[in-house]
Short mmCIF file of C-alpha atoms in Angstrom, two decimals:
data_model
loop_
_atom_site.label_atom_id
_atom_site.label_comp_id
_atom_site.label_asym_id
_atom_site.label_seq_id
_atom_site.Cartn_x
_atom_site.Cartn_y
_atom_site.Cartn_z
CA UNK B 1 30.64 176.64 -3.66
CA UNK B 2 33.28 179.18 -2.80
CA UNK B 3 35.13 178.77 0.42
CA UNK B 4 34.34 181.47 2.95
CA UNK B 5 37.54 182.54 4.66
CA UNK B 6 37.31 181.91 8.36
CA UNK B 7 38.33 184.78 10.55
CA UNK B 8 41.39 183.91 12.59
CA UNK B 9 43.01 180.60 13.34
CA UNK B 10 40.83 180.08 16.42
CA UNK B 11 37.69 180.20 14.33
CA UNK B 12 37.81 176.59 13.19
CA UNK B 13 37.35 174.93 16.60
CA UNK B 14 34.54 177.40 17.33
CA UNK B 15 32.85 176.52 14.05
CA UNK B 16 33.27 172.82 14.81
CA UNK B 17 31.46 173.38 18.10
CA UNK B 18 28.52 174.73 16.12
CA UNK B 19 28.16 171.28 14.58
CA UNK B 20 26.73 169.98 17.84
CA UNK B 21 23.22 168.76 17.26
CA UNK B 22 20.30 167.56 19.32
CA UNK B 23 18.23 164.51 18.41
CA UNK B 24 14.74 165.32 17.08
CA UNK B 25 12.03 166.01 19.67
CA UNK B 26 10.54 162.87 21.15
CA UNK B 27 13.83 160.97 21.03
CA UNK B 28 13.84 160.21 24.75
CA UNK B 29 10.22 159.09 24.69
CA UNK B 30 10.89 156.75 21.75
CA UNK B 31 13.90 155.17 23.43
CA UNK B 32 12.02 154.68 26.69
CA UNK B 33 9.01 153.24 24.85
CA UNK B 34 11.28 150.81 22.98
CA UNK B 35 12.74 149.62 26.27
CA UNK B 36 9.34 149.31 27.91
CA UNK B 37 10.14 152.03 30.41
CA UNK B 38 7.44 154.47 31.49
CA UNK B 39 7.64 157.89 29.97
CA UNK B 40 7.70 160.63 32.51
CA UNK B 41 5.41 163.54 32.32
CA UNK B 42 4.59 166.39 34.64
CA UNK B 43 1.27 168.18 34.95
CA UNK B 44 0.91 171.89 35.49
CA UNK B 45 -1.55 174.56 36.55
CA UNK B 46 -1.60 178.32 36.34
CA UNK B 47 -2.48 179.97 39.63
CA UNK B 48 -2.44 183.41 41.18
CA UNK B 49 0.72 183.93 43.18
CA UNK B 50 1.43 186.69 45.67
CA UNK B 51 3.06 188.85 43.00
CA UNK B 52 1.27 187.75 39.87
CA UNK B 53 0.27 184.52 38.16
CA UNK B 54 2.58 181.52 38.25
CA UNK B 55 2.82 178.23 36.39
CA UNK B 56 3.36 175.32 38.79
CA UNK B 57 4.34 171.87 37.50
CA UNK B 58 4.16 168.69 39.58
CA UNK B 59 4.33 164.89 39.42
CA UNK B 60 3.93 161.93 41.73
CA UNK B 61 7.04 162.91 43.65
CA UNK B 62 6.01 166.49 44.25
CA UNK B 63 6.16 169.99 42.86
CA UNK B 64 8.91 170.23 40.30
CA UNK B 65 8.77 173.69 38.74
CA UNK B 66 7.46 177.17 39.43
CA UNK B 67 7.70 179.92 36.86
CA UNK B 68 6.37 183.46 37.04
CA UNK B 69 3.95 183.65 34.12
CA UNK B 70 5.33 187.01 33.08
CA UNK B 71 8.64 185.37 32.18
CA UNK B 72 6.86 183.77 29.21
CA UNK B 73 4.24 186.51 28.79
CA UNK B 74 1.65 184.11 30.12
CA UNK B 75 2.07 181.86 27.09
CA UNK B 76 1.29 178.24 27.97
CA UNK B 77 3.17 176.83 24.97
CA UNK B 78 6.30 178.71 25.94
CA UNK B 79 6.05 177.45 29.50
CA UNK B 80 5.69 173.88 28.21
CA UNK B 81 8.76 174.35 26.02
CA UNK B 82 10.79 175.86 28.84
CA UNK B 83 9.77 173.07 31.19
CA UNK B 84 10.71 170.39 28.70
CA UNK B 85 14.04 172.06 28.00
CA UNK B 86 14.91 172.36 31.64
CA UNK B 87 13.72 168.97 32.92
CA UNK B 88 13.89 166.75 29.84
CA UNK B 89 10.27 165.66 30.14
CA UNK B 90 7.00 167.20 29.00
CA UNK B 91 4.35 168.92 31.09
CA UNK B 92 0.66 168.82 30.25
CA UNK B 93 -2.17 170.90 31.69
CA UNK B 94 -3.74 169.49 34.84
CA UNK B 95 -7.40 169.65 35.76
CA UNK B 96 -6.65 170.78 39.29
CA UNK B 97 -3.70 171.72 41.48
CA UNK B 98 -2.25 169.24 43.95
CA UNK B 99 -3.62 169.31 47.50
CA UNK B 100 -2.39 172.20 49.58
CA UNK B 101 -0.85 174.23 46.79
CA UNK B 102 -3.43 177.01 46.57
CA UNK B 103 -3.42 177.46 50.34
CA UNK B 104 0.37 177.48 50.44
CA UNK B 105 0.56 180.18 47.79
CA UNK B 106 -1.97 182.29 49.63
CA UNK B 107 -0.38 181.89 53.06
CA UNK B 108 3.24 182.01 51.93
CA UNK B 109 3.86 178.84 53.94
CA UNK B 110 4.97 176.01 51.70
CA UNK B 111 6.95 173.74 54.02
CA UNK B 112 4.28 171.06 54.10
CA UNK B 113 4.29 170.56 50.35
CA UNK B 114 6.34 167.82 48.73
CA UNK B 115 8.90 168.77 46.12
CA UNK B 116 10.60 166.89 43.33
CA UNK B 117 14.15 168.16 43.66
CA UNK B 118 15.88 165.33 41.82
CA UNK B 119 18.69 166.62 39.69
CA UNK B 120 19.83 168.96 42.44
CA UNK B 121 22.91 168.04 44.44
CA UNK B 122 22.64 167.13 48.12
CA UNK B 123 24.08 170.54 48.95
CA UNK B 124 21.56 172.38 46.79
CA UNK B 125 18.69 170.41 48.30
CA UNK B 126 19.95 171.20 51.81
CA UNK B 127 20.09 174.90 50.94
CA UNK B 128 16.55 174.93 49.59
CA UNK B 129 15.11 172.96 52.48
CA UNK B 130 16.76 175.37 54.93
CA UNK B 131 15.32 178.33 53.00
CA UNK B 132 11.88 176.86 53.77
CA UNK B 133 12.57 177.65 57.44
CA UNK B 134 12.61 181.39 56.86
CA UNK B 135 9.27 182.73 58.06
CA UNK B 136 7.03 184.79 55.82
CA UNK B 137 7.90 188.46 56.02
CA UNK B 138 11.42 187.82 57.32
CA UNK B 139 14.81 187.90 55.61
CA UNK B 140 18.07 186.06 56.21
CA UNK B 141 21.48 186.57 54.65
CA UNK B 142 23.24 183.94 52.51
CA UNK B 143 25.82 183.51 55.28
CA UNK B 144 23.07 182.53 57.73
CA UNK B 145 21.96 179.73 55.41
CA UNK B 146 25.52 178.54 54.93
CA UNK B 147 26.10 178.35 58.65
CA UNK B 148 22.76 176.72 59.38
CA UNK B 149 23.52 173.84 57.01
CA UNK B 150 26.96 173.39 58.54
CA UNK B 151 28.90 174.94 55.65
CA UNK B 152 29.80 178.40 56.95
CA UNK B 153 32.39 179.03 54.26
CA UNK B 154 30.12 178.09 51.38
CA UNK B 155 28.40 181.46 51.08
CA UNK B 156 28.88 181.85 47.35
CA UNK B 157 27.81 178.27 46.75
CA UNK B 158 24.64 179.01 48.71
CA UNK B 159 23.93 181.95 46.40
CA UNK B 160 24.53 179.74 43.41
CA UNK B 161 22.27 177.00 44.78
CA UNK B 162 19.44 179.49 45.34
CA UNK B 163 19.90 180.62 41.78
CA UNK B 164 19.14 177.03 40.71
CA UNK B 165 15.90 176.89 42.71
CA UNK B 166 13.40 175.22 40.38
CA UNK B 167 10.45 176.14 42.63
CA UNK B 168 10.80 179.82 43.55
CA UNK B 169 7.92 181.59 45.32
CA UNK B 170 7.11 178.30 47.09
CA UNK B 171 10.63 177.64 48.35
CA UNK B 172 11.29 181.20 49.44
CA UNK B 173 14.67 182.06 48.00
CA UNK B 174 13.21 185.57 47.72
CA UNK B 175 13.65 185.85 51.50
CA UNK B 176 17.42 185.46 51.24
CA UNK B 177 19.46 188.61 50.96
CA UNK B 178 23.05 189.68 50.78
CA UNK B 179 25.15 189.53 53.88
CA UNK B 180 25.58 193.29 53.79
CA UNK B 181 21.82 193.61 54.03
CA UNK B 182 21.06 194.70 50.48
CA UNK B 183 18.16 192.94 48.78
CA UNK B 184 20.33 191.24 46.15
CA UNK B 185 19.54 189.06 43.12
CA UNK B 186 16.59 186.83 42.22
CA UNK B 187 15.79 184.15 39.65
CA UNK B 188 12.93 186.21 38.20
CA UNK B 189 14.70 189.53 38.57
CA UNK B 190 15.04 191.88 41.49
CA UNK B 191 11.77 193.74 40.88
CA UNK B 192 9.89 190.46 41.27
CA UNK B 193 11.85 189.85 44.47
CA UNK B 194 10.77 193.24 45.79
CA UNK B 195 7.18 192.59 44.74
CA UNK B 196 7.14 189.26 46.59
CA UNK B 197 8.66 190.82 49.68
CA UNK B 198 6.23 193.72 49.48
CA UNK B 199 3.36 191.23 49.32
CA UNK B 200 4.67 189.83 52.63
CA UNK B 201 4.67 193.31 54.19
CA UNK B 202 8.47 193.58 54.22
CA UNK B 203 9.42 197.25 54.22
CA UNK B 204 11.92 196.99 51.39
CA UNK B 205 12.84 200.68 51.49
CA UNK B 206 13.62 200.49 55.19
CA UNK B 207 15.75 197.38 54.66
CA UNK B 208 17.74 199.14 51.98
CA UNK B 209 18.12 202.20 54.19
CA UNK B 210 19.53 200.10 57.00
CA UNK B 211 21.88 198.33 54.61
CA UNK B 212 23.21 201.59 53.22
CA UNK B 213 23.89 202.85 56.72
CA UNK B 214 25.73 199.64 57.61
CA UNK B 215 23.17 198.46 60.16
CA UNK B 216 22.84 194.70 59.98
CA UNK B 217 21.34 193.85 63.36
CA UNK B 218 18.85 195.39 65.77
CA UNK B 219 18.99 194.96 69.55
CA UNK B 220 16.27 195.49 72.11
CA UNK B 221 17.39 197.69 74.97
CA UNK B 222 14.99 196.02 77.39
CA UNK B 223 15.64 192.36 76.60
CA UNK B 224 19.31 192.82 75.56
CA UNK B 225 18.68 190.46 72.68
CA UNK B 226 19.80 191.25 69.12
CA UNK B 227 18.09 190.09 65.92
CA UNK B 228 18.00 190.47 62.17
CA UNK B 229 15.94 193.59 61.40
CA UNK B 230 13.02 191.56 59.98
CA UNK B 231 12.83 189.08 62.86
CA UNK B 232 9.34 189.47 64.26
CA UNK B 233 10.83 190.25 67.67
CA UNK B 234 12.83 193.23 66.54
CA UNK B 235 10.35 194.37 63.93
CA UNK B 236 8.01 195.46 66.72
CA UNK B 237 10.56 197.67 68.42
CA UNK B 238 10.42 201.41 68.05
CA UNK B 239 12.31 204.47 69.19
CA UNK B 240 15.25 204.45 71.61
CA UNK B 241 14.63 200.83 72.68
CA UNK B 242 15.69 199.86 69.20
CA UNK B 243 19.49 199.69 69.14
CA UNK B 244 21.28 199.38 65.81
CA UNK B 245 24.43 197.27 65.47
CA UNK B 246 26.88 196.97 62.59
CA UNK B 247 27.95 193.44 63.53
CA UNK B 248 27.27 190.63 65.95
CA UNK B 249 30.68 191.27 67.49
CA UNK B 250 29.65 194.81 68.30
CA UNK B 251 26.35 193.59 69.80
CA UNK B 252 28.07 190.97 71.94
CA UNK B 253 30.64 193.48 73.16
CA UNK B 254 27.75 195.73 74.19
CA UNK B 255 26.41 192.90 76.34
CA UNK B 256 23.68 191.64 74.01
CA UNK B 257 22.99 188.02 73.13
CA UNK B 258 21.71 186.53 69.86
CA UNK B 259 18.00 185.90 69.41
CA UNK B 260 17.23 182.16 69.60
CA UNK B 261 14.54 182.46 66.93
CA UNK B 262 16.44 184.18 64.12
CA UNK B 263 19.92 183.03 65.24
CA UNK B 264 22.06 185.89 63.95
CA UNK B 265 25.24 184.16 65.10
CA UNK B 266 26.56 184.15 61.54
CA UNK B 267 27.59 187.71 61.88
CA UNK B 268 29.95 186.72 64.71
CA UNK B 269 32.53 185.38 62.32
CA UNK B 270 32.25 188.39 60.03
CA UNK D 1 19.66 172.32 35.30
CA UNK D 2 21.05 169.07 34.13
CA UNK D 3 22.52 166.21 36.06
CA UNK D 4 26.26 165.83 35.96
CA UNK D 5 27.57 162.57 34.55
CA UNK D 6 28.61 161.39 38.02
CA UNK D 7 25.15 162.06 39.42
CA UNK D 8 23.58 160.15 36.55
CA UNK D 9 25.86 157.18 37.10
CA UNK D 10 25.14 157.20 40.83
CA UNK D 11 21.40 157.41 40.20
CA UNK D 12 21.64 154.58 37.66
CA UNK D 13 23.54 152.45 40.16
CA UNK D 14 20.71 152.94 42.66
CA UNK D 15 17.77 152.63 40.28
CA UNK D 16 18.51 152.08 36.62
CA UNK D 17 14.93 152.34 35.39
CA UNK D 18 14.31 155.62 37.20
CA UNK D 19 17.58 157.11 36.01
CA UNK D 20 17.57 155.97 32.42
CA UNK D 21 15.24 158.66 31.06
CA UNK D 22 17.57 161.32 32.44
CA UNK D 23 20.55 159.55 30.94
CA UNK D 24 18.95 159.58 27.51
CA UNK D 25 17.91 163.22 27.78
CA UNK D 26 21.26 164.39 29.13
CA UNK D 27 23.59 162.35 26.92
CA UNK D 28 21.38 161.99 23.85
CA UNK D 29 22.88 165.08 22.21
CA UNK D 30 26.48 163.86 22.59
CA UNK D 31 25.59 160.44 21.17
CA UNK D 32 23.48 161.81 18.34
CA UNK D 33 26.09 164.43 17.44
CA UNK D 34 28.76 161.74 17.24
CA UNK D 35 26.63 159.59 14.94
CA UNK D 36 25.67 162.55 12.74
CA UNK D 37 29.10 164.11 12.40
CA UNK D 38 31.07 160.96 11.70
CA UNK D 39 29.01 160.92 8.54
CA UNK D 40 25.48 159.58 8.88
CA UNK D 41 22.27 161.10 7.58
CA UNK D 42 20.04 162.45 10.35
CA UNK D 43 17.56 159.56 10.22
CA UNK D 44 20.38 157.01 10.40
CA UNK D 45 22.08 158.96 13.17
CA UNK D 46 18.80 158.91 15.09
CA UNK D 47 18.54 155.12 14.67
CA UNK D 48 22.16 154.63 15.70
CA UNK D 49 21.70 156.83 18.76
CA UNK D 50 18.56 154.96 19.80
CA UNK D 51 20.36 151.64 19.30
CA UNK D 52 23.24 152.93 21.41
CA UNK D 53 20.92 153.56 24.33
CA UNK D 54 19.14 150.25 23.89
CA UNK D 55 22.48 148.41 24.06
CA UNK D 56 23.58 150.55 26.99
CA UNK D 57 20.42 149.75 28.94
CA UNK D 58 20.86 146.03 28.41
CA UNK D 59 24.53 146.17 29.40
CA UNK D 60 23.83 148.24 32.51
CA UNK D 61 21.15 145.78 33.56
CA UNK D 62 23.91 143.22 33.99
CA UNK D 63 26.46 145.37 35.81
CA UNK D 64 26.82 145.43 39.59
CA UNK D 65 26.11 148.85 41.16
CA UNK D 66 29.77 149.64 41.88
CA UNK D 67 30.63 149.15 38.25
CA UNK D 68 27.83 151.46 37.13
CA UNK D 69 28.80 154.06 39.68
CA UNK D 70 32.37 154.07 38.36
CA UNK D 71 31.33 154.40 34.73
CA UNK D 72 32.30 157.46 32.71
CA UNK D 73 28.95 157.51 30.95
CA UNK D 74 29.63 159.87 28.07
CA UNK D 75 32.79 158.22 26.70
CA UNK D 76 31.28 154.79 27.41
CA UNK D 77 28.15 155.56 25.38
CA UNK D 78 30.18 157.06 22.54
CA UNK D 79 32.33 153.94 22.40
CA UNK D 80 29.14 151.94 21.85
CA UNK D 81 28.04 154.39 19.15
CA UNK D 82 31.32 154.12 17.26
CA UNK D 83 31.36 150.32 17.51
CA UNK D 84 27.83 150.14 16.14
CA UNK D 85 28.77 152.55 13.37
CA UNK D 86 31.82 150.55 12.33
CA UNK D 87 29.77 147.35 12.36
CA UNK D 88 27.22 149.02 10.10
CA UNK D 89 29.91 150.19 7.67
CA UNK D 90 31.47 146.77 7.54
CA UNK D 91 28.13 145.11 6.97
CA UNK D 92 27.01 147.53 4.32
CA UNK D 93 30.43 147.79 2.70
CA UNK D 94 29.86 151.37 1.78
CA UNK D 95 31.66 154.62 2.36
CA UNK D 96 30.21 157.30 4.58
CA UNK D 97 27.72 159.50 2.73
CA UNK D 98 28.69 163.06 2.11
CA UNK D 99 25.52 164.07 0.35
CA UNK D 100 23.11 166.77 1.52
CA UNK D 101 24.48 167.56 4.94
CA UNK D 102 21.54 168.43 7.10
CA UNK D 103 22.01 171.86 8.54
CA UNK D 104 18.45 171.67 9.79
CA UNK D 105 19.65 169.33 12.50
CA UNK D 106 18.96 171.30 15.65
CA UNK D 107 21.97 173.40 16.47
CA UNK D 108 22.96 173.48 20.10
CA UNK D 109 25.78 175.98 19.79
CA UNK D 110 25.99 178.76 22.34
CA UNK D 111 24.92 182.03 20.77
CA UNK D 112 27.96 183.92 19.55
CA UNK D 113 28.10 187.54 20.65
CA UNK D 114 29.14 189.00 17.32
CA UNK D 115 26.31 188.64 14.78
CA UNK D 116 28.69 188.88 11.85
CA UNK D 117 30.90 186.17 13.26
CA UNK D 118 27.76 184.17 13.98
CA UNK D 119 26.65 184.42 10.34
CA UNK D 120 30.15 183.47 9.28
CA UNK D 121 30.05 180.57 11.68
CA UNK D 122 26.75 179.34 10.28
CA UNK D 123 27.95 179.37 6.68
CA UNK D 124 31.36 178.16 7.72
CA UNK D 125 29.73 175.35 9.64
CA UNK D 126 28.08 173.98 6.50
CA UNK D 127 31.34 173.89 4.60
CA UNK D 128 33.26 172.52 7.57
CA UNK D 129 30.74 169.73 7.94
CA UNK D 130 31.10 168.93 4.25
CA UNK D 131 34.87 168.76 4.34
CA UNK D 132 34.82 166.90 7.66
CA UNK D 133 32.84 164.12 6.03
CA UNK D 134 35.58 163.49 3.47
CA UNK D 135 38.50 163.47 5.89
CA UNK D 136 39.95 160.03 6.47
CA UNK D 137 38.23 158.30 9.38
CA UNK D 138 41.44 158.34 11.42
CA UNK D 139 41.28 162.14 11.49
CA UNK D 140 37.54 162.70 11.25
CA UNK D 141 36.58 160.69 14.32
CA UNK D 142 39.11 162.28 16.74
CA UNK D 143 38.18 165.75 15.48
CA UNK D 144 34.48 165.09 16.01
CA UNK D 145 35.10 163.73 19.49
CA UNK D 146 37.45 166.54 20.49
CA UNK D 147 36.08 169.65 18.83
CA UNK D 148 32.44 168.90 18.16
CA UNK D 149 31.47 166.70 21.10
CA UNK D 150 34.09 168.07 23.50
CA UNK D 151 35.68 164.97 25.00
CA UNK D 152 39.06 165.34 26.65
CA UNK D 153 42.10 163.78 25.00
CA UNK D 154 42.25 161.23 27.81
CA UNK D 155 38.63 160.25 27.16
CA UNK D 156 39.22 160.01 23.40
CA UNK D 157 42.27 157.86 24.00
CA UNK D 158 40.10 155.45 26.00
CA UNK D 159 37.28 155.48 23.46
CA UNK D 160 39.56 154.85 20.48
CA UNK D 161 42.07 152.65 22.27
CA UNK D 162 45.11 154.59 21.17
CA UNK D 163 47.62 156.79 23.00
CA UNK D 164 46.88 160.46 23.68
CA UNK D 165 49.84 161.50 21.55
CA UNK D 166 48.44 159.66 18.56
CA UNK D 167 45.04 161.26 19.08
CA UNK D 168 46.59 164.71 19.24
CA UNK D 169 48.55 164.23 16.07
CA UNK D 170 45.49 162.96 14.19
CA UNK D 171 43.50 165.96 15.40
CA UNK D 172 46.15 168.46 14.38
CA UNK D 173 46.65 166.88 10.96
CA UNK D 174 42.89 166.80 10.45
CA UNK D 175 42.51 170.47 11.42
CA UNK D 176 45.33 171.38 9.05
CA UNK D 177 43.61 169.46 6.26
CA UNK D 178 40.32 171.26 6.99
CA UNK D 179 42.01 174.65 6.97
CA UNK D 180 43.71 173.85 3.71
CA UNK D 181 40.33 172.94 2.19
CA UNK D 182 38.70 176.08 3.49
CA UNK D 183 41.38 178.42 2.21
CA UNK D 184 42.46 177.19 -1.16
CA UNK D 185 45.69 178.75 -2.35
CA UNK D 186 46.97 179.61 1.14
CA UNK D 187 49.75 177.68 2.78
CA UNK D 188 48.51 174.95 5.06
CA UNK D 189 49.48 175.39 8.75
#
């Protein structure tokens, strides 16, 4: 066979990298079987989520994986392949969902469910568990999460951790937005994020409008308390009693104090 | 999302049986790639990889947790693979096969942006694998560990039990030999 000239001196290491190979499918199961260790397997169901159908996988430890069905065009085999690739164990169809899952999806309140978050670092798990505290229909910025878990400087790491969320929709990373107020990124794409928020009656257009005009916080003229715009306290305010602020510093200087429910203190260090 | 090697070792130190499936899934490719690219047929590489993990499990069962926690799992497993391989060669008294290199072995390479370069890489990969198999072992093994599997020079030095400088010179001589094979008539680098 004739030698194909390789383009450039750097090509050889790159070509050598292409020689990486994976063992045939079933390798892990065979090794575990040989050692008498139990083979792990998840089960999964397909359910209606707030913004379209979702595949949800689970095991004895809890819910391990949520995927918007549209990501795989609703194809069960593709979901199974994706699940196996991501978690290194298979998933097979379940007869019924685990207790509480259907209700949690409907209500948008999934704190009571158990999750299998093994494989995530302690930091990532802390981020996701804190995200569970964000009420349905409300938003918080990445910086709020960072501060709440005691890592105020780790804002980018928080964003990264949310990007690794294996159970979106249930653990509501869709309720976390950019510190400047813009809606930001999402594991299933920003239109899915908007759809999920819309399903929770978040006025996405209004949020974007506030962000563009630099308004990050809303104060109540009567109570002198300031909140994130989606906090249920401030969301009810209308007209002149609704005071916009660009920063917590500005609000504090105007004699307002932070809402104890939504805790917008993060903005103080901004 | 895959566990880092440190997380795997920590998990294994706490609960070996619970962690071992993850260890096999995460480090299986590195072990299998080593076995395949030092010159085994895919079926033999599969057996060697499985044997590696079986030996590893037995060894880990006897280690105290602190020792497991401190383990560098990937180089440790590859050391076992290479030892098993050399034992096999010695027992069988045969040279590594260079017949029908299996390009059907699942490729894990990151997709290359340029489709033409990608096609070149695929064809080039077949020839590179062929010439790699006939390099002397002293060059072939370090090249596989460094450029195929991706170990650091420090890790390779530990695995092979020779100084980093020696590893580097074997790698560079091996790469030069490969380039010379792939471009007949041109001056070797």
